């Protein structure tokens, strides 16, 4: 017999968007149901942010030890065992997933396993059970875009989830697509000794970043053959046929990694009355959709397909539901490319600021001007660029490559949020020696 249980809030999707919303709502005293068809943690924990960082770290360690002679670290017979590295990844995922499960239990979130079938936007069927909410948050995520050329179904054509669970390393890999993850996987696989080519249909690599960051990254990844503006034509059992600069090329390979972005999981949602435009659920700054008491967060609304954005959107939706003042502000959303070296940016690039009609001042410094960077990096490149509004001296953008750029960027995001001027940044005490100091130094070089 079908049984209906109602909650204050029904959340569908247990990735970073859904679980953050669930935690915040339950902490505020709401009765929350969370439905997840796969493992808790979504793409981020199980096939994205976490396993890719574990593999990146392993690859970095391997490449640093290979070059350890510069640091006085000598090792013989060094080799990389991908199965051990993957086993470590799985242990990390397991630990974090258990932590997430107990966090949900501690907060009193009722977690239901299974694929929710929508009856309407606030009611789902799960086998014999119907779950409903006074309000609902949809956090259904996105699925990898597939390659649509002959040979795309050959067994050596893999997606990013499979690339994070390799049983052996390919000797030669072609990465196809224009997603931000292209550089991440190119960096990891090149460090592990694979021969890497990138077939990148768009002409510009990482167009949202500063040109200086991208060119420094290209120099660091000089072993990678980037074919920008190239079209994939066909996958063959041992090669890929592509069109580049008007000529056909055959790229020998034993694996093809498709890295062409993800499309929001909107199937069936328009039929429920949701406003779906260009494959995304349309939301306002409070994450509301066109139906009352229904929100869409994370990759599903396509506004910013990062885990940190999904979490923040989950918070914004819950705050709106609770009547607390909050909205999604996007001007200080960090962009991070977790390659080695790392790139991290927040705010406007010089070109974006000029296009917005600002009179800008900029400054850039190579990371080699920074003491801490030099102690930790041998022969590596890096760059820092700052963008400032000339008349007001307000900080508009900070763009870094090198060091733990991903760890530093939140501080500069906070400065942007608080509308810091150059003089305000100059009064902040940066610990010495740290790589972050380079931003303060760069601000002395403005012109
Ligand atoms: C390889 C890779 C690396 C990445 N690295 C980073 C990174 O370092 N930093 C970063 O910020 N972002 C990263 N991302 C992006 C990040 O993973 C996503 O932006 C984030 O997971 C989006 O969160 P979400 O909650 O919107 O969706 P998801 O994490 O995709 O979660 C959606 C969940 O909804 C569930 N679901 C869908 N439909 C139903 C249904 N009908 N019933 C029940 N459950 C359902 C799915 O099973 C899924 O678990 C990476 C992505 C990939 C692929």
Coordinates of N, CA and C in Angstrom, one line a residue, residues 242-404:
X242 N 41.5 13.7 -36.4 CA 41.1 15.1 -36.0 C 41.3 16.0 -37.2
X243 N 40.6 17.1 -37.2 CA 40.9 18.2 -38.2 C 41.4 19.4 -37.4
X244 N 42.7 19.8 -37.8 CA 43.3 20.9 -37.1 C 44.0 21.8 -38.1
X245 N 43.7 23.1 -38.0 CA 44.2 24.1 -39.0 C 44.1 23.6 -40.4
X246 N 42.9 23.1 -40.8 CA 42.6 22.8 -42.1 C 43.1 21.4 -42.6
X247 N 43.9 20.7 -41.7 CA 44.5 19.5 -42.2 C 44.0 18.3 -41.3
X248 N 43.9 17.1 -41.8 CA 43.5 16.0 -41.0 C 44.8 15.5 -40.3
X249 N 44.7 15.1 -39.0 CA 45.8 14.5 -38.3 C 45.3 13.2 -37.7
X250 N 46.2 12.3 -37.6 CA 45.9 11.0 -36.9 C 46.8 11.0 -35.6
X251 N 46.1 11.0 -34.4 CA 46.8 11.0 -33.2 C 46.8 9.6 -32.6
X252 N 48.0 8.9 -32.6 CA 48.0 7.6 -32.0 C 47.7 7.6 -30.5
X253 N 46.9 6.7 -30.0 CA 46.6 6.7 -28.6 C 46.0 5.3 -28.2
X254 N 46.1 5.0 -26.9 CA 45.5 3.8 -26.4 C 44.3 4.2 -25.4
X255 N 44.1 5.5 -25.2 CA 42.9 5.9 -24.5 C 42.4 7.3 -25.0
X256 N 41.1 7.5 -25.0 CA 40.5 8.8 -25.3 C 39.7 9.2 -24.1
X257 N 40.1 10.3 -23.5 CA 39.3 10.8 -22.4 C 38.4 12.0 -22.8
X258 N 37.1 11.8 -22.6 CA 36.2 12.8 -23.0 C 36.0 13.8 -21.9
X259 N 36.2 15.0 -22.1 CA 36.3 16.0 -21.0 C 35.6 17.3 -21.6
X260 N 34.3 17.2 -21.9 CA 33.6 18.2 -22.6 C 32.5 18.9 -21.8
X261 N 32.6 18.9 -20.5 CA 31.6 19.6 -19.7 C 30.5 18.6 -19.4
X262 N 29.5 19.2 -18.6 CA 28.4 18.4 -18.2 C 27.1 19.1 -18.4
X263 N 26.0 18.3 -18.7 CA 24.8 18.9 -18.9 C 23.8 18.7 -17.8
X264 N 23.1 19.7 -17.3 CA 22.2 19.6 -16.1 C 21.2 18.5 -16.3
X265 N 20.9 17.8 -15.2 CA 19.9 16.6 -15.3 C 18.5 17.2 -15.3
X266 N 18.1 17.7 -16.4 CA 16.7 18.4 -16.5 C 15.6 17.5 -17.1
X267 N 16.0 16.2 -17.4 CA 15.0 15.4 -18.1 C 13.7 15.3 -17.3
X268 N 12.6 15.5 -17.9 CA 11.3 15.4 -17.3 C 10.9 16.6 -16.5
X269 N 11.7 17.6 -16.3 CA 11.4 18.7 -15.4 C 10.5 19.7 -16.0
X270 N 10.6 19.9 -17.4 CA 9.7 20.9 -18.1 C 8.3 20.3 -18.0
X271 N 8.1 19.0 -18.1 CA 6.8 18.4 -18.0 C 6.1 18.7 -16.7
X272 N 6.9 18.9 -15.6 CA 6.4 19.2 -14.3 C 6.0 20.7 -14.2
X273 N 6.3 21.5 -15.2 CA 6.0 22.9 -15.2 C 7.2 23.8 -14.8
X274 N 8.4 23.2 -14.7 CA 9.5 24.0 -14.4 C 10.0 24.8 -15.6
X275 N 10.5 26.0 -15.4 CA 11.0 26.8 -16.5 C 12.4 26.3 -16.8
X276 N 12.5 25.6 -17.9 CA 13.8 25.0 -18.3 C 14.2 25.7 -19.6
X277 N 15.4 26.4 -19.6 CA 15.8 27.2 -20.7 C 17.3 26.8 -21.1
X278 N 17.5 26.5 -22.4 CA 18.8 26.0 -22.8 C 19.4 25.0 -21.9
X279 N 18.6 24.0 -21.6 CA 19.0 22.9 -20.8 C 19.3 23.1 -19.3
X280 N 18.9 24.3 -18.8 CA 19.1 24.5 -17.3 C 17.8 25.0 -16.7
X281 N 17.7 24.7 -15.4 CA 16.5 25.2 -14.7 C 16.8 26.7 -14.4
X282 N 15.8 27.5 -14.7 CA 16.0 29.0 -14.5 C 15.7 29.3 -13.1
X283 N 16.6 30.0 -12.4 CA 16.4 30.4 -11.0 C 16.7 31.9 -10.9
X284 N 16.2 32.5 -9.8 CA 16.6 33.9 -9.5 C 17.7 33.9 -8.5
X285 N 18.0 35.1 -8.0 CA 19.2 35.2 -7.1 C 19.0 34.5 -5.7
X286 N 17.7 34.1 -5.5 CA 17.5 33.4 -4.2 C 17.4 31.9 -4.5
X287 N 17.6 31.5 -5.7 CA 17.5 30.1 -6.2 C 16.1 29.6 -6.3
X288 N 15.1 30.5 -6.4 CA 13.7 30.2 -6.6 C 13.5 29.8 -8.1
X289 N 12.6 28.9 -8.3 CA 12.2 28.7 -9.7 C 10.9 29.3 -9.9
X290 N 10.2 29.0 -11.0 CA 8.9 29.6 -11.4 C 7.8 29.0 -10.6
X291 N 8.0 28.0 -9.8 CA 6.9 27.4 -9.0 C 7.0 27.7 -7.6
X292 N 5.9 27.9 -6.8 CA 6.1 28.4 -5.4 C 6.8 27.4 -4.5
X293 N 7.6 27.9 -3.6 CA 8.3 27.1 -2.6 C 9.1 26.0 -3.2
X294 N 9.7 26.2 -4.4 CA 10.6 25.3 -5.0 C 11.9 26.0 -5.5
X295 N 13.0 25.4 -5.1 CA 14.3 26.0 -5.4 C 15.1 25.0 -6.3
X296 N 16.1 25.5 -7.0 CA 17.0 24.6 -7.8 C 18.4 25.1 -7.5
X297 N 19.3 24.2 -7.0 CA 20.6 24.6 -6.7 C 21.7 23.8 -7.4
X298 N 22.9 24.3 -7.4 CA 24.0 23.5 -7.9 C 24.0 23.4 -9.4
X299 N 24.7 22.4 -9.9 CA 24.8 22.2 -11.4 C 23.5 22.2 -12.2
X300 N 22.4 21.9 -11.5 CA 21.1 21.8 -12.2 C 20.7 23.2 -12.8
X301 N 21.1 24.3 -12.2 CA 20.7 25.6 -12.7 C 21.8 26.1 -13.6
X302 N 23.0 25.5 -13.7 CA 24.0 25.8 -14.7 C 24.6 27.2 -14.5
X303 N 24.3 27.9 -13.3 CA 24.9 29.2 -13.2 C 26.4 29.2 -12.9
X304 N 26.8 28.2 -12.2 CA 28.3 28.1 -11.9 C 28.5 26.7 -11.4
X305 N 29.1 25.9 -12.3 CA 29.2 24.5 -12.1 C 30.4 24.1 -11.3
X306 N 30.4 24.5 -10.0 CA 31.5 24.2 -9.1 C 30.8 23.7 -7.8
X307 N 31.5 22.9 -7.1 CA 31.0 22.4 -5.8 C 30.8 23.5 -4.8
X308 N 31.8 24.4 -4.8 CA 31.6 25.5 -3.8 C 30.4 26.4 -4.1
X309 N 30.1 26.5 -5.4 CA 28.9 27.3 -5.8 C 27.6 26.5 -5.4
X310 N 27.6 25.2 -5.6 CA 26.5 24.4 -5.2 C 26.2 24.5 -3.7
X311 N 27.3 24.5 -2.9 CA 27.1 24.5 -1.5 C 26.5 25.9 -1.1
X312 N 27.1 26.9 -1.7 CA 26.6 28.3 -1.4 C 25.1 28.5 -1.8
X313 N 24.8 27.9 -3.0 CA 23.4 28.0 -3.5 C 22.5 27.3 -2.5
X314 N 22.9 26.1 -2.0 CA 22.1 25.4 -1.0 C 21.8 26.3 0.2
X315 N 22.8 27.0 0.7 CA 22.7 27.9 1.8 C 21.7 29.0 1.5
X316 N 21.9 29.6 0.3 CA 21.0 30.7 -0.1 C 19.6 30.3 -0.2
X317 N 19.3 29.1 -0.7 CA 17.9 28.6 -0.8 C 17.3 28.5 0.5
X318 N 18.1 27.8 1.4 CA 17.5 27.6 2.8 C 17.3 28.9 3.5
X319 N 18.2 29.9 3.4 CA 18.1 31.2 4.0 C 16.8 31.9 3.5
X320 N 16.6 31.8 2.2 CA 15.4 32.4 1.6 C 14.1 31.8 2.2
X321 N 14.2 30.4 2.3 CA 13.0 29.7 2.8 C 12.7 30.1 4.2
X322 N 13.8 30.4 5.0 CA 13.6 30.7 6.4 C 13.4 32.2 6.6
X323 N 13.4 33.0 5.5 CA 13.1 34.4 5.6 C 14.3 35.2 6.1
X324 N 15.5 34.6 5.9 CA 16.7 35.3 6.3 C 17.3 36.0 5.1
X325 N 17.8 37.3 5.3 CA 18.3 38.0 4.1 C 19.6 37.3 3.6
X326 N 19.6 37.0 2.3 CA 20.7 36.4 1.6 C 20.4 36.3 0.2
X327 N 21.4 36.3 -0.7 CA 21.2 36.1 -2.1 C 22.5 35.7 -2.7
X328 N 22.5 35.1 -3.9 CA 23.8 34.7 -4.5 C 24.4 35.8 -5.2
X329 N 25.6 36.1 -4.7 CA 26.4 37.2 -5.3 C 27.5 36.5 -6.1
X330 N 27.7 36.8 -7.3 CA 28.7 36.1 -8.1 C 30.0 36.8 -8.4
X331 N 30.1 38.1 -8.0 CA 31.3 38.8 -8.4 C 32.5 38.3 -7.7
X332 N 32.4 37.6 -6.6 CA 33.6 37.1 -5.9 C 33.6 35.6 -5.8
X333 N 33.1 35.0 -6.9 CA 33.2 33.5 -7.0 C 34.5 33.1 -7.5
X334 N 35.3 32.3 -6.7 CA 36.6 31.9 -7.2 C 36.5 30.9 -8.3
X335 N 37.5 31.0 -9.2 CA 37.7 29.9 -10.3 C 39.0 29.3 -10.0
X336 N 39.0 28.0 -9.9 CA 40.3 27.3 -9.6 C 40.5 26.2 -10.6
X337 N 41.7 26.2 -11.1 CA 42.1 25.1 -12.0 C 43.2 24.3 -11.2
X338 N 42.7 23.1 -10.8 CA 43.5 22.3 -9.9 C 44.5 21.4 -10.7
X339 N 45.4 22.2 -11.4 CA 46.5 21.5 -12.2 C 47.7 21.6 -11.3
X340 N 48.9 21.3 -11.8 CA 50.1 21.6 -11.0 C 51.0 22.3 -12.0
X341 N 51.3 23.6 -11.8 CA 50.9 24.4 -10.7 C 49.4 24.7 -10.7
X342 N 48.9 25.2 -9.6 CA 47.5 25.6 -9.5 C 47.2 27.0 -10.0
X343 N 46.0 27.2 -10.5 CA 45.6 28.5 -10.9 C 44.4 28.9 -10.1
X344 N 44.3 30.1 -9.7 CA 43.1 30.5 -9.0 C 42.9 32.0 -9.2
X345 N 41.6 32.3 -9.5 CA 41.3 33.7 -9.8 C 40.0 34.1 -9.1
X346 N 39.9 35.4 -8.8 CA 38.6 35.9 -8.3 C 38.5 37.3 -8.8
X347 N 37.2 37.6 -9.2 CA 36.9 39.0 -9.7 C 37.2 39.1 -11.1
X348 N 37.4 40.4 -11.6 CA 37.4 40.6 -13.0 C 38.9 40.5 -13.6
X349 N 39.0 40.0 -14.8 CA 40.2 40.0 -15.5 C 40.4 41.4 -16.0
X350 N 41.6 41.7 -16.5 CA 41.8 43.1 -17.1 C 40.8 43.3 -18.2
X351 N 40.7 42.3 -19.1 CA 39.8 42.5 -20.3 C 38.4 42.6 -19.9
X352 N 37.9 41.9 -18.9 CA 36.5 42.0 -18.4 C 36.3 43.4 -17.8
X353 N 37.3 43.9 -17.0 CA 37.1 45.2 -16.4 C 37.1 46.3 -17.5
X354 N 38.0 46.2 -18.5 CA 37.9 47.2 -19.5 C 36.6 47.2 -20.3
X355 N 36.2 45.9 -20.6 CA 34.9 45.8 -21.3 C 33.7 46.4 -20.5
X356 N 33.9 46.4 -19.2 CA 32.8 46.9 -18.3 C 33.0 48.4 -18.2
X357 N 33.9 49.0 -19.0 CA 34.1 50.5 -19.0 C 34.9 51.0 -17.9
X358 N 35.6 50.2 -17.1 CA 36.4 50.6 -16.0 C 37.7 51.2 -16.5
X359 N 38.2 52.2 -15.8 CA 39.6 52.7 -16.1 C 40.5 51.9 -15.2
X360 N 41.2 50.9 -15.7 CA 41.9 50.0 -14.8 C 43.4 50.3 -14.7
X361 N 43.9 49.9 -13.5 CA 45.4 49.8 -13.3 C 45.6 48.3 -13.1
X362 N 46.8 47.9 -13.6 CA 47.1 46.5 -13.3 C 48.6 46.4 -12.9
X363 N 48.9 45.2 -12.4 CA 50.3 45.0 -12.1 C 50.5 43.5 -12.1
X364 N 51.6 43.0 -12.6 CA 51.9 41.6 -12.5 C 53.3 41.3 -12.0
X365 N 53.5 40.2 -11.3 CA 54.8 39.8 -10.9 C 55.0 38.3 -11.1
X366 N 56.2 37.9 -11.5 CA 56.4 36.5 -11.7 C 56.6 35.9 -10.3
X367 N 56.1 34.7 -10.1 CA 56.3 34.0 -8.8 C 57.7 33.9 -8.3
X368 N 58.6 34.0 -9.3 CA 60.0 33.9 -8.9 C 60.5 35.1 -8.1
X369 N 59.6 36.1 -8.0 CA 59.9 37.3 -7.1 C 59.6 37.0 -5.7
X370 N 59.0 35.8 -5.4 CA 58.6 35.5 -4.1 C 59.5 34.5 -3.4
X371 N 60.0 34.8 -2.2 CA 60.9 34.0 -1.5 C 60.4 32.6 -1.2
X372 N 59.2 32.5 -0.7 CA 58.6 31.2 -0.3 C 58.4 30.3 -1.5
X373 N 58.0 31.0 -2.6 CA 57.8 30.2 -3.9 C 59.1 29.5 -4.3
X374 N 60.2 30.3 -4.2 CA 61.5 29.8 -4.7 C 61.9 28.7 -3.8
X375 N 61.6 28.7 -2.5 CA 62.1 27.6 -1.6 C 61.4 26.3 -1.9
X376 N 60.2 26.4 -2.5 CA 59.4 25.2 -2.6 C 59.4 24.7 -4.1
X377 N 59.7 25.6 -5.0 CA 59.6 25.2 -6.4 C 60.9 25.4 -7.1
X378 N 61.2 24.4 -7.9 CA 62.5 24.5 -8.6 C 62.1 24.5 -10.1
X379 N 62.5 25.6 -10.8 CA 62.3 25.6 -12.2 C 60.8 25.8 -12.6
X380 N 60.0 26.1 -11.6 CA 58.5 26.2 -12.0 C 58.2 27.6 -12.2
X381 N 57.2 27.8 -13.1 CA 56.7 29.1 -13.4 C 55.5 29.5 -12.5
X382 N 55.2 30.8 -12.4 CA 54.0 31.2 -11.7 C 53.9 32.7 -11.9
X383 N 52.7 33.2 -11.7 CA 52.4 34.6 -12.0 C 51.3 35.1 -11.0
X384 N 51.4 36.4 -10.7 CA 50.4 37.0 -10.0 C 50.0 38.3 -10.7
X385 N 48.7 38.5 -11.0 CA 48.3 39.7 -11.6 C 47.1 40.3 -10.8
X386 N 47.2 41.6 -10.6 CA 46.1 42.3 -9.9 C 45.4 43.3 -10.8
X387 N 44.1 43.5 -10.6 CA 43.4 44.4 -11.4 C 42.7 45.4 -10.4
X388 N 42.8 46.7 -10.6 CA 42.3 47.7 -9.7 C 41.6 48.7 -10.5
X389 N 40.5 49.2 -9.9 CA 39.8 50.4 -10.5 C 40.6 51.6 -10.3
X390 N 41.1 52.3 -11.3 CA 42.0 53.4 -11.2 C 41.4 54.5 -10.3
X391 N 40.3 55.1 -10.7 CA 39.8 56.3 -9.9 C 39.5 56.0 -8.4
X392 N 38.9 54.8 -8.1 CA 38.6 54.5 -6.7 C 39.6 53.7 -6.0
X393 N 40.6 53.1 -6.7 CA 41.6 52.2 -6.2 C 41.0 51.0 -5.5
X394 N 39.8 50.6 -6.0 CA 39.1 49.4 -5.4 C 39.7 48.2 -6.1
X395 N 39.9 47.2 -5.3 CA 40.5 45.9 -5.9 C 39.4 45.2 -6.7
X396 N 39.7 44.9 -8.0 CA 38.7 44.3 -8.8 C 38.9 42.8 -9.1
X397 N 40.2 42.4 -9.1 CA 40.5 41.0 -9.5 C 41.9 40.6 -9.0
X398 N 42.0 39.4 -8.6 CA 43.3 38.8 -8.2 C 43.5 37.5 -9.0
X399 N 44.6 37.3 -9.6 CA 44.8 36.1 -10.5 C 46.1 35.5 -10.2
X400 N 46.1 34.3 -9.8 CA 47.3 33.6 -9.3 C 47.6 32.4 -10.1
X401 N 48.9 32.1 -10.3 CA 49.3 30.7 -10.7 C 50.5 30.4 -9.9
X402 N 50.5 29.3 -9.2 CA 51.6 28.8 -8.5 C 51.3 28.7 -7.0
X403 N 52.1 27.8 -6.3 CA 51.8 27.6 -4.9 C 50.5 27.0 -4.7
X404 N 50.0 27.2 -3.4 CA 48.6 26.7 -3.1 C 47.6 27.8 -3.5

